Amino acid sequence: MASNLAIRQDSKFKRWVAKEGSAYAFLSMYALLFIVFIVAPVLVAFFLSFTFFDTIQTPTFNGLKNYIVLLTQDEIFMRYVLPNTIKFAVIVGPCGYVMAFMLAWMLAQLPKVPRTIFALILYSPSMTTGIAMAVVWKTLFSGDQNGYLNSFLLGMNFIQEPIQWLQSPQYLMTIMIIVTLWGSMGVGFLAMLAGILEVNPELYEVGSLDGISNRFQEIVHITIPSMKPQMLFGAVMSIVATFQAGAIGVTLSGGNPTPQYAGQLIVNHIEDFGFLRYEMGYAAAVSVMLLLMVLFFARVANRLFGSSD
Amino acid sequence: MRRKKSGKRFSGIYNNRINPKGFHPSQIKFYVILLPLAVFMFLPTLFIFSHAFKPPDELFAYPPRFLVINPTSKNFTDLFTRMGNSGVPVSRYLFNSILITVATVAASIFVSSTAAYALSKKRFKLKKVLFAINTVALMFVPIAVTIPRFLIIERLNLMDSYFVHILPVLALPVGLFLIKQFIDGIPDEVIDAAQIDGATDVQIYWRIILPMIKPAIATIAILTFQATWNNAEISTLYINSESLKTFAFYLSTLTATTAGANVVAGQGMAAAAALIMFLPNLIIFIFLQSQVMSTMSHSGLK
C-alpha cells in the first residue's frame, strides 16, 4: 500500500511537472539570484538588527536594544543623519519628480527630432552618477581660486575669497541636492515621457468640450489620470534613486563622516557603523530603518497614483 | 475644421497636439524654457569632453577655462603608459571592465527574459504572487543591505572572483518588470498557434518571444550596462586582488589621490579616464534610445 501511495504521489508529481514544471524551470535562475542577493540580505539585515555583532564573534541576541539606542541615544543620527536624510529626500524626490514630469510634458509637445535630442541631453547626466561625475563636480566646486565656481564668483566680485564649497558644512548639502537633481532625469523620466505620448488625443478633445479651460486643469484632469501607471512607476524609480544616491556626500567631500556631518545621510551612517566601526548589528538596524522609509514613501506614492482597487 | 468651429474655446494640447509632426509657433515657449535648461544640463557633459583633452598648463590655468584651446591626447597616453597600484597596467582594469560588462549584460538578458516569459505567458499557481513580490522588490535599495550582502558573499566564497562582479547585478527587478510588461503585449494567440504546430517551450522562447521583444532587451541591456560599467563599489568591497578590479574603481583611486604628489598627472589622467567611462554610456544610449522609448510605454505600474 505504501508503494501504491508512493506511486500515486509520484504520478501526481509528474503531472505537476508536466503542467507547471517548465514555468518554474524558466524562472529558476532569476529566482535563485533574487533569493540570494535580494531576499536573503533583507532577511539577514532584519535578523542582525536584533543582535550584537562585531564580525568576529557570533552574533548575540540583544532584543530591541539597537533600535532603542538608535532612537534615543544616537545623537548623530537624530541631530544630523535623520534631518539630513529627510531634507535630502523631500527636496530631491518630489522636486526631481515634478521636474521630470514637467520636462516630459513639454518635450511631448515638440516634434520627434528636437524631442529626442532634448531627451538625450536631459537623460545623459543620469547615466554617469557616481565615479565619472566626481571628477567633474570636484573640479567645478574646487575649493581654491582655481575652482571654476570660485574663479567665476571672484571674477564677478561676488566673493572676496575662494570658498571651500565641498568642505564647508554650509554648502555641502545644497551642492549634494543640486548634483543629484541634475542627474535625476532617469528611467522614470523616460517612462513618463512615453506615458504622455500615449495618452489618447481624443480625451483632450472631450475634455475641452467638458469645460476644461486651461493647461493646468488639463494636466490634472486628463494627462495625469490617463497615465497613472507610468506616474507610479516614475515615482517608485525616483524614490529608489533618491535613497540610492546617498553616497554622494561622501564622494564629494572625500570622506566619511562628511565635514561636521553636514552631508551625512542614512546610507553613510550604515557604512560608518558597519565598515568603519564593525558594529554590524547596529548598522543592520539602521538598514532596516532605511528600507522602512523607502516602503513608507512608496506607499505614499501608491496612494497618489495607485489603481483604486 | 472642428477646431475652427469651437472658436475661442480653449483646447490646449489638442490644438498644439502631443507628438506634433512639425514646428508650430505655439512650441516656441517650450523651446524658450528647454533650451537654457538643456544647455545647463549639458555643461558637465561638455566639461568631461573638453577637460580630457586639456594640456597640463590649461588644466591648471588661472583663471580656469571651461573649454580646451589646444587639445592634446597626452592625458590618454599618460593614462595608458602608467602602471596602476601594485604594477597592474591600466589596460588590465579596462579589460576587466569590458569582460565583466559584456558577460553581465548577456547573462542579465538571458536570466530576466526567461523569467519574464514564464511570468507573462505560462500558467501556474504562484504566478501572480511571484510577480507581486518582484513588484515590491522594485523598491529595493541595494545600498541599504550592503553589509548583509557582504556577509552572504563572503560565506558563498565568491570573494575575489569574476563571479562577484556579475552575479549580484543579475537579479534586477526593474529589468524583469519591464520585459514582462512588454511580453504581455504579445497576443496569446501567437503562442497558442506555435504550440499547435508542436513547438516546445524552449523553441517558443527562442524563436518567437526573443525576436519580438528586442526593444525590451535593448532597455535591460542599457540598465545592466550602466549598473555594471559604472560600478566601483564591488571592486572596493569584494575584490582584494588588484588584477580583478575594474576601470571604474581605478578612476575612483585617481580622483581620491589627485591631492597628492602627482597632482598634475593625476588630474589629467582622471579627466581622460572620466571620458572613457562616460562615452560608452552615451553611445549605447544614442543607438538604443528609440527601443528604450517603446519599452517605456509599457512601463506602467498598476
XYZ file of C-alpha atoms in Angstrom:
611
model
C 0.000 0.000 0.000
C 2.838 2.274 0.858
C 4.334 1.698 -2.529
C 0.926 2.322 -4.043
C 0.784 5.677 -2.324
C 4.287 6.463 -3.410
C 3.367 5.704 -6.987
C 0.288 7.860 -6.762
C 2.262 10.700 -5.281
C 4.898 10.127 -7.863
C 2.397 10.406 -10.689
C 0.912 13.482 -9.075
C 4.354 14.990 -9.034
C 4.848 14.003 -12.656
C 1.603 15.641 -13.624
C 2.651 18.781 -11.777
C 5.982 18.740 -13.568
C 4.277 18.302 -16.908
C 1.889 21.147 -16.172
C 3.946 23.712 -14.303
C 7.481 22.375 -14.410
C 8.649 24.315 -17.421
C 7.376 27.587 -15.961
C 9.487 27.039 -12.847
C 12.425 25.941 -14.956
C 12.274 29.223 -16.844
C 12.008 31.112 -13.574
C 14.633 29.177 -11.674
C 17.775 31.164 -12.464
C 16.227 34.523 -11.758
C 14.542 33.188 -8.640
C 17.795 31.764 -7.291
C 19.700 35.022 -7.791
C 16.774 37.013 -6.464
C 16.689 34.945 -3.290
C 20.442 35.005 -2.732
C 21.110 38.676 -3.457
C 17.847 40.426 -2.580
C 15.653 38.353 -0.252
C 18.425 36.855 1.852
C 20.248 40.166 2.505
C 16.984 41.763 3.633
C 16.263 38.828 5.960
C 19.812 38.835 7.287
C 19.616 42.582 7.917
C 16.363 42.061 9.772
C 17.836 39.241 11.840
C 21.097 41.041 12.629
C 19.244 44.151 13.680
C 18.220 42.296 16.848
C 21.762 41.252 17.687
C 25.146 42.498 18.711
C 27.616 41.502 16.021
C 31.203 42.670 15.564
C 32.017 40.322 12.622
C 34.476 38.322 14.738
C 32.295 36.650 17.351
C 28.977 35.054 16.515
C 26.029 37.430 16.785
C 24.406 37.562 20.216
C 20.729 38.355 20.575
C 20.045 41.654 22.297
C 16.395 42.259 21.505
C 15.313 45.732 20.566
C 18.391 47.361 22.033
C 19.776 48.533 18.685
C 16.521 50.240 17.822
C 16.200 51.808 21.242
C 19.752 53.144 21.110
C 19.177 54.386 17.576
C 16.048 56.301 18.520
C 17.053 57.568 21.928
C 20.841 57.742 22.292
C 22.353 58.132 18.860
C 22.789 61.876 18.885
C 24.437 61.983 15.472
C 21.569 60.064 13.955
C 18.910 62.293 15.471
C 20.695 65.609 15.064
C 22.264 65.176 11.653
C 21.569 61.967 9.805
C 17.793 61.810 10.067
C 17.108 65.515 9.388
C 19.644 65.469 6.531
C 18.106 62.381 5.005
C 14.591 63.765 5.247
C 15.638 67.134 3.847
C 17.547 65.493 1.017
C 14.785 63.014 0.207
C 11.942 65.515 0.433
C 13.668 68.032 -1.823
C 15.333 65.707 -4.313
C 12.474 63.201 -4.563
C 9.437 65.412 -5.232
C 11.394 68.200 -6.989
C 13.154 65.758 -9.265
C 9.871 64.013 -9.918
C 7.878 67.155 -10.690
C 10.724 68.423 -12.843
C 10.824 65.132 -14.703
C 7.089 65.299 -15.325
C 7.071 68.926 -16.447
C 10.009 68.378 -18.758
C 8.422 65.246 -20.174
C 5.172 67.150 -20.681
C 6.929 69.923 -22.583
C 9.002 67.501 -24.616
C 5.895 65.578 -25.616
C 4.626 68.700 -27.365
C 7.660 69.007 -29.600
C 8.258 67.182 -32.881
C 10.199 63.948 -32.763
C 13.694 65.102 -33.688
C 14.091 68.014 -31.239
C 12.295 65.914 -28.641
C 14.801 63.104 -28.980
C 17.759 65.459 -28.795
C 16.423 67.188 -25.678
C 15.535 63.875 -24.061
C 19.056 62.628 -24.701
C 20.650 65.714 -23.190
C 18.397 65.644 -20.134
C 18.851 61.912 -19.647
C 22.619 61.844 -20.146
C 23.589 63.054 -16.641
C 21.719 60.143 -15.078
C 23.925 57.699 -16.957
C 27.028 58.670 -15.086
C 26.108 59.085 -11.491
C 28.975 58.359 -9.209
C 32.522 57.982 -10.333
C 32.861 59.947 -13.550
C 30.754 62.686 -12.045
C 33.041 63.054 -9.053
C 35.745 64.244 -11.439
C 33.500 66.926 -12.879
C 31.943 68.235 -9.692
C 35.123 68.152 -7.663
C 36.797 70.301 -10.283
C 33.893 72.703 -10.702
C 33.465 73.176 -6.964
C 37.146 73.011 -6.143
C 37.982 74.995 -3.016
C 40.967 77.028 -4.236
C 40.836 80.018 -6.531
C 41.346 77.658 -9.461
C 37.931 76.113 -8.904
C 35.554 77.089 -11.690
C 32.812 78.372 -9.448
C 35.224 80.264 -7.198
C 37.036 81.792 -10.131
C 33.737 82.855 -11.679
C 32.428 84.394 -8.457
C 35.759 86.078 -7.717
C 35.845 87.467 -11.220
C 32.368 88.915 -10.815
C 33.336 90.304 -7.394
C 30.569 88.388 -5.674
C 33.030 86.983 -3.190
C 36.400 88.209 -1.968
C 37.997 84.891 -1.065
C 37.635 81.427 -2.513
C 35.107 79.260 -0.682
C 35.766 75.660 0.332
C 32.495 74.521 -1.212
C 32.810 70.812 -0.604
C 34.385 71.090 2.831
C 32.049 73.652 4.355
C 29.020 72.343 6.237
C 27.065 75.349 4.998
C 27.189 74.480 1.339
C 27.734 70.744 1.134
C 24.074 69.770 1.412
C 22.951 72.303 -1.193
C 25.587 71.089 -3.616
C 24.576 67.480 -3.000
C 20.974 68.359 -3.803
C 21.877 70.216 -6.991
C 24.180 67.465 -8.201
C 21.571 64.782 -7.516
C 18.742 66.748 -9.123
C 20.927 67.305 -12.126
C 21.196 63.545 -12.579
C 17.598 62.708 -11.747
C 16.085 62.586 -15.242
C 16.434 58.824 -15.382
C 14.294 55.856 -16.246
C 11.253 57.398 -14.558
C 11.539 60.477 -16.755
C 11.627 58.330 -19.890
C 8.640 56.326 -18.646
C 6.610 59.471 -18.056
C 7.556 60.859 -21.458
C 6.384 57.642 -23.069
C 3.234 57.764 -20.939
C 2.321 61.288 -22.008
C 2.896 60.427 -25.647
C 0.468 57.528 -25.328
C -2.466 59.449 -23.863
C -5.372 59.157 -26.266
C -5.673 62.562 -28.015
C -9.454 62.267 -28.132
C -9.511 62.643 -24.353
C -8.204 66.165 -24.702
C -10.926 66.976 -27.177
C -13.600 65.576 -24.890
C -12.053 67.484 -22.010
C -12.207 70.769 -23.832
C -15.879 70.171 -24.615
C -16.444 69.376 -20.937
C -15.237 72.815 -19.987
C -11.566 72.402 -19.222
C -10.284 75.920 -19.614
C -6.553 75.940 -19.022
C -3.469 73.805 -19.249
C -3.201 73.183 -15.565
C -6.692 71.704 -15.443
C -5.845 69.678 -18.487
C -2.783 68.181 -16.784
C -4.648 67.473 -13.566
C -7.841 66.086 -15.062
C -6.686 64.385 -18.229
C -2.961 63.844 -18.597
C -2.152 62.548 -15.123
C -5.233 60.334 -14.662
C -4.649 58.704 -18.054
C -1.064 57.828 -17.268
C -1.275 56.921 -13.581
C 0.617 53.642 -14.050
C 3.583 55.491 -15.561
C 3.325 58.148 -12.862
C 3.560 55.449 -10.209
C 6.449 53.735 -11.941
C 8.225 57.076 -12.202
C 7.563 57.782 -8.532
C 8.967 54.438 -7.410
C 12.044 54.899 -9.580
C 12.531 58.387 -8.195
C 12.243 57.224 -4.573
C 14.735 54.419 -5.119
C 17.148 56.691 -6.966
C 16.930 59.288 -4.197
C 17.878 56.868 -1.454
C 20.383 55.065 -3.629
C 22.135 58.401 -4.262
C 23.052 58.590 -0.582
C 26.769 58.156 -1.117
C 27.073 61.470 -2.951
C 28.091 63.491 0.101
C 30.981 61.189 0.866
C 32.060 61.143 -2.780
C 32.058 64.933 -2.999
C 33.648 65.767 0.333
C 36.074 62.885 0.088
C 35.484 61.220 3.436
C 33.075 59.515 5.774
C 31.949 61.165 8.019
C 31.324 64.283 5.960
C 32.518 67.644 7.401
C 30.622 68.187 10.653
C 28.127 65.593 9.436
C 26.646 68.231 7.127
C 26.145 65.807 4.255
C 25.709 62.681 6.344
C 22.805 60.602 5.049
C 21.395 57.400 6.436
C 23.365 55.362 3.903
C 26.618 56.869 5.153
C 25.591 56.175 8.729
C 25.187 52.495 7.845
C 28.614 52.431 6.268
C 30.103 54.334 9.186
C 28.910 51.768 11.728
C 29.191 48.695 9.526
C 32.520 49.080 7.794
C 34.343 51.618 9.923
C 33.283 50.597 13.443
C 32.293 46.989 12.719
C 29.068 47.291 14.693
C 27.170 45.192 12.195
C 24.096 44.600 14.350
C 23.594 48.290 14.862
C 24.259 49.031 11.202
C 21.661 46.411 10.286
C 19.084 48.188 12.453
C 19.814 51.394 10.536
C 19.443 49.446 7.263
C 16.039 48.208 8.343
C 15.027 51.783 9.148
C 16.118 52.830 5.671
C 14.137 50.049 3.991
C 11.103 51.052 6.044
C 11.496 54.657 4.951
C 11.598 53.611 1.301
C 8.488 51.478 1.800
C 6.718 54.370 3.500
C 7.421 56.776 0.653
C 6.428 54.152 -1.888
C 3.124 53.726 -0.067
C 2.534 57.451 -0.257
C 3.182 57.309 -3.990
C 0.842 54.358 -4.235
C -1.898 56.357 -2.502
C -1.452 59.147 -5.020
C -1.219 57.157 -8.226
C -2.182 53.562 -7.466
C -5.161 51.993 -9.157
C -8.114 52.202 -6.797
C -8.993 48.612 -6.109
C -12.368 72.172 -39.097
C -13.616 71.141 -35.773
C -11.141 73.430 -34.136
C -12.319 76.429 -36.090
C -15.846 75.708 -35.074
C -15.074 75.689 -31.387
C -13.553 79.092 -31.965
C -12.271 80.672 -28.818
C -12.885 77.659 -26.643
C -9.675 76.508 -25.008
C -8.431 73.306 -26.465
C -4.929 73.215 -25.042
C -2.833 70.328 -26.069
C -5.363 69.276 -28.610
C -4.528 72.341 -30.637
C -0.778 72.011 -30.457
C -1.023 68.258 -30.225
C 1.034 65.808 -28.352
C 3.754 64.432 -30.588
C 3.316 67.064 -33.335
C 4.581 66.405 -36.822
C 6.307 69.701 -37.319
C 7.093 73.103 -35.960
C 4.313 75.353 -34.760
C 4.684 78.840 -33.222
C 2.993 77.593 -30.057
C 6.042 75.439 -29.409
C 8.318 78.463 -29.066
C 7.546 78.851 -25.358
C 8.746 75.312 -24.722
C 11.950 75.963 -26.607
C 12.465 79.115 -24.554
C 12.310 77.076 -21.340
C 14.009 73.932 -22.568
C 16.977 75.413 -24.412
C 18.648 77.173 -21.458
C 17.889 74.203 -19.254
C 19.334 71.767 -21.755
C 22.452 73.907 -22.071
C 22.802 73.893 -18.277
C 22.306 70.133 -18.085
C 24.757 69.655 -20.921
C 27.556 71.707 -19.340
C 29.106 68.930 -17.245
C 28.970 66.556 -20.208
C 30.724 69.152 -22.328
C 33.184 69.642 -19.498
C 34.070 65.931 -19.456
C 34.888 66.054 -23.153
C 36.773 69.312 -23.004
C 38.714 68.594 -19.821
C 40.031 65.257 -21.076
C 41.937 66.906 -23.920
C 43.480 69.775 -21.966
C 47.271 70.012 -21.759
C 48.691 70.495 -18.224
C 49.006 74.276 -18.492
C 45.319 74.540 -19.330
C 44.256 72.111 -16.612
C 45.839 74.413 -14.058
C 45.467 77.744 -15.801
C 44.350 80.721 -13.785
C 41.700 81.812 -14.338
C 40.469 78.331 -15.275
C 38.980 77.915 -18.718
C 35.965 75.761 -19.347
C 36.783 74.795 -22.912
C 40.031 73.412 -24.239
C 42.117 75.615 -26.562
C 44.944 73.354 -27.682
C 43.552 69.844 -27.474
C 46.075 67.089 -26.843
C 45.876 63.358 -26.358
C 48.627 63.474 -23.752
C 46.253 62.626 -20.888
C 45.268 59.414 -22.641
C 48.823 58.340 -23.376
C 49.760 59.143 -19.766
C 46.852 57.082 -18.577
C 47.783 54.014 -20.568
C 51.516 54.108 -20.049
C 51.300 54.481 -16.301
C 51.049 51.471 -14.050
C 48.228 51.327 -11.554
C 48.624 50.250 -7.954
C 50.938 47.283 -7.458
C 52.039 47.194 -11.057
C 48.743 46.434 -12.762
C 48.586 48.264 -16.096
C 45.551 50.431 -16.750
C 44.650 48.344 -19.764
C 44.060 45.444 -17.391
C 41.399 47.389 -15.492
C 39.803 48.335 -18.782
C 39.911 44.734 -19.984
C 38.254 43.577 -16.754
C 35.537 46.182 -17.112
C 34.794 45.216 -20.694
C 34.797 41.486 -19.974
C 32.619 41.845 -16.873
C 30.196 44.224 -18.550
C 29.725 42.070 -21.651
C 29.237 38.924 -19.575
C 26.830 40.638 -17.180
C 24.711 42.191 -19.912
C 24.422 38.882 -21.788
C 23.616 36.918 -18.640
C 21.165 39.529 -17.440
C 19.224 39.461 -20.710
C 19.044 35.690 -20.548
C 18.066 35.433 -16.882
C 15.448 38.197 -16.979
C 13.864 37.289 -20.289
C 13.410 33.621 -19.404
C 11.799 34.549 -16.092
C 9.690 37.238 -17.754
C 8.429 34.746 -20.342
C 7.297 32.404 -17.591
C 5.651 35.185 -15.594
C 3.869 36.561 -18.619
C 2.803 33.583 -20.712
C 2.970 30.404 -18.653
C 0.096 29.286 -16.470
C 0.982 28.243 -12.928
C -0.340 28.739 -9.451
C 2.182 31.122 -7.943
C 2.373 33.366 -10.988
C 0.555 36.349 -9.513
C 2.273 36.066 -6.144
C 5.734 35.910 -7.672
C 5.090 38.902 -9.878
C 3.759 40.842 -6.892
C 6.938 40.010 -4.967
C 9.037 41.292 -7.826
C 6.954 44.464 -7.948
C 7.623 45.094 -4.274
C 11.292 44.476 -4.984
C 11.243 47.406 -7.425
C 11.543 49.462 -4.259
C 14.621 47.553 -3.182
C 17.561 49.836 -2.461
C 20.691 47.680 -2.801
C 22.858 50.179 -0.954
C 20.760 49.614 2.193
C 21.821 46.000 2.535
C 25.479 46.344 1.622
C 26.529 44.721 4.870
C 24.339 41.590 4.824
C 25.198 41.194 1.147
C 28.825 41.365 2.089
C 28.357 38.656 4.712
C 26.495 36.413 2.266
C 29.039 36.851 -0.493
C 31.793 36.060 1.986
C 30.004 32.857 3.050
C 29.478 31.776 -0.542
C 33.204 32.109 -1.194
C 32.576 34.461 -4.050
C 35.134 36.992 -2.868
C 37.936 37.800 -5.257
C 36.453 36.272 -8.383
C 34.878 37.491 -11.580
C 31.588 35.988 -10.405
C 31.165 38.534 -7.643
C 31.166 41.253 -10.284
C 28.462 39.520 -12.283
C 26.059 37.558 -10.084
C 24.757 40.238 -7.670
C 23.760 42.530 -10.554
C 21.746 39.908 -12.450
C 18.583 39.876 -10.356
C 17.328 43.276 -11.483
C 13.648 43.630 -10.530
C 13.073 46.606 -12.810
C 14.521 44.640 -15.734
C 12.249 41.670 -15.175
C 9.320 44.035 -14.705
C 9.893 45.899 -17.981
C 10.410 42.750 -20.052
C 7.383 41.062 -18.510
C 5.170 44.057 -19.280
C 6.491 44.042 -22.816
C 5.809 40.327 -23.332
C 2.273 40.918 -22.035
C 1.787 42.923 -25.220
C 2.358 39.835 -27.396
C -1.028 38.211 -28.111
C -1.525 34.738 -26.596
C -2.758 33.504 -29.998
C 0.774 33.697 -31.375
C 1.972 31.295 -28.709
C -1.085 29.034 -28.938
C -0.550 28.720 -32.679
C 3.069 27.764 -32.162
C 2.058 25.160 -29.576
C -0.416 23.632 -32.002
C 2.416 23.377 -34.509
C 4.263 21.355 -31.894
C 6.797 23.914 -30.739
C 8.364 23.252 -27.347
C 8.640 25.925 -24.675
C 12.290 26.450 -25.425
C 11.525 26.890 -29.123
C 8.734 29.348 -28.361
C 11.028 31.330 -26.111
C 13.922 31.312 -28.559
C 12.168 31.660 -31.913
C 9.070 33.699 -31.058
C 9.442 35.614 -27.829
C 13.054 36.747 -28.101
C 12.773 38.200 -31.612
C 9.591 40.050 -30.639
C 10.942 41.722 -27.504
C 14.065 43.324 -28.912
C 13.165 46.803 -27.565
C 12.774 45.432 -24.053
C 16.052 43.568 -24.377
C 17.778 46.746 -25.502
C 16.393 48.532 -22.466
C 17.545 45.998 -19.938
C 20.895 45.852 -21.720
C 21.304 49.580 -21.099
C 20.213 49.384 -17.473
C 22.547 46.482 -16.774
C 25.337 48.144 -18.682
C 25.079 51.264 -16.545
C 24.894 49.294 -13.323
C 27.995 47.295 -14.244
C 30.241 49.622 -16.217
C 29.992 52.426 -13.648
C 30.376 50.113 -10.663
C 33.389 50.761 -8.463
C 31.786 49.549 -5.271
C 32.093 45.830 -5.989
C 35.823 46.155 -6.606
C 36.222 48.109 -3.389
C 34.257 45.727 -1.205
C 34.719 42.254 -2.593
C 37.971 42.223 -4.534
C 41.396 42.142 -2.959
C 43.459 41.148 -5.949
C 44.314 44.260 -7.926
C 44.226 42.387 -11.237
C 40.479 41.667 -10.853
C 39.370 45.228 -10.243
C 37.528 47.402 -12.728
C 38.246 50.602 -14.574
C 35.595 52.463 -12.585
C 37.479 51.510 -9.447
C 40.747 52.711 -10.947
C 39.142 56.046 -11.760
C 37.935 56.359 -8.177
C 41.507 55.899 -6.934
C 42.664 58.606 -9.340
C 40.157 61.120 -8.037
C 40.989 60.213 -4.456
C 44.706 60.760 -4.917
C 44.692 63.913 -7.033
C 45.544 65.942 -3.952
C 48.770 64.009 -3.515
C 52.208 64.371 -5.010
C 51.366 63.725 -8.654
C 48.531 66.204 -8.716
C 49.356 67.364 -12.234
C 49.481 63.942 -13.849
C 46.546 62.771 -11.719
C 44.144 65.500 -12.818
C 44.772 64.944 -16.498
C 44.521 61.191 -16.247
C 41.346 61.399 -14.176
C 39.827 63.635 -16.839
C 40.788 61.211 -19.594
C 39.524 58.244 -17.609
C 36.244 60.027 -16.880
C 35.692 60.464 -20.602
C 36.425 56.785 -21.220
C 33.885 55.946 -18.514
C 31.250 58.269 -19.883
C 31.485 57.713 -23.626
C 30.186 54.110 -23.872
C 27.116 55.075 -21.806
C 26.334 57.855 -24.218
C 26.975 55.932 -27.434
C 24.905 52.938 -26.388
C 22.006 55.098 -25.325
C 22.055 57.060 -28.571
C 21.866 53.844 -30.560
C 19.162 52.245 -28.467
C 17.045 55.210 -27.390
C 14.107 54.524 -29.701
C 13.905 50.945 -28.402
C 14.011 52.220 -24.852
C 11.169 54.631 -25.502
C 8.978 51.918 -26.949
C 9.651 49.746 -23.891
C 8.871 52.585 -21.542
C 5.365 52.942 -22.909
C 4.734 49.516 -21.344
C 6.264 50.522 -18.041
C 3.046 51.376 -16.201
C 2.785 50.173 -12.618
C -0.760 49.412 -11.553
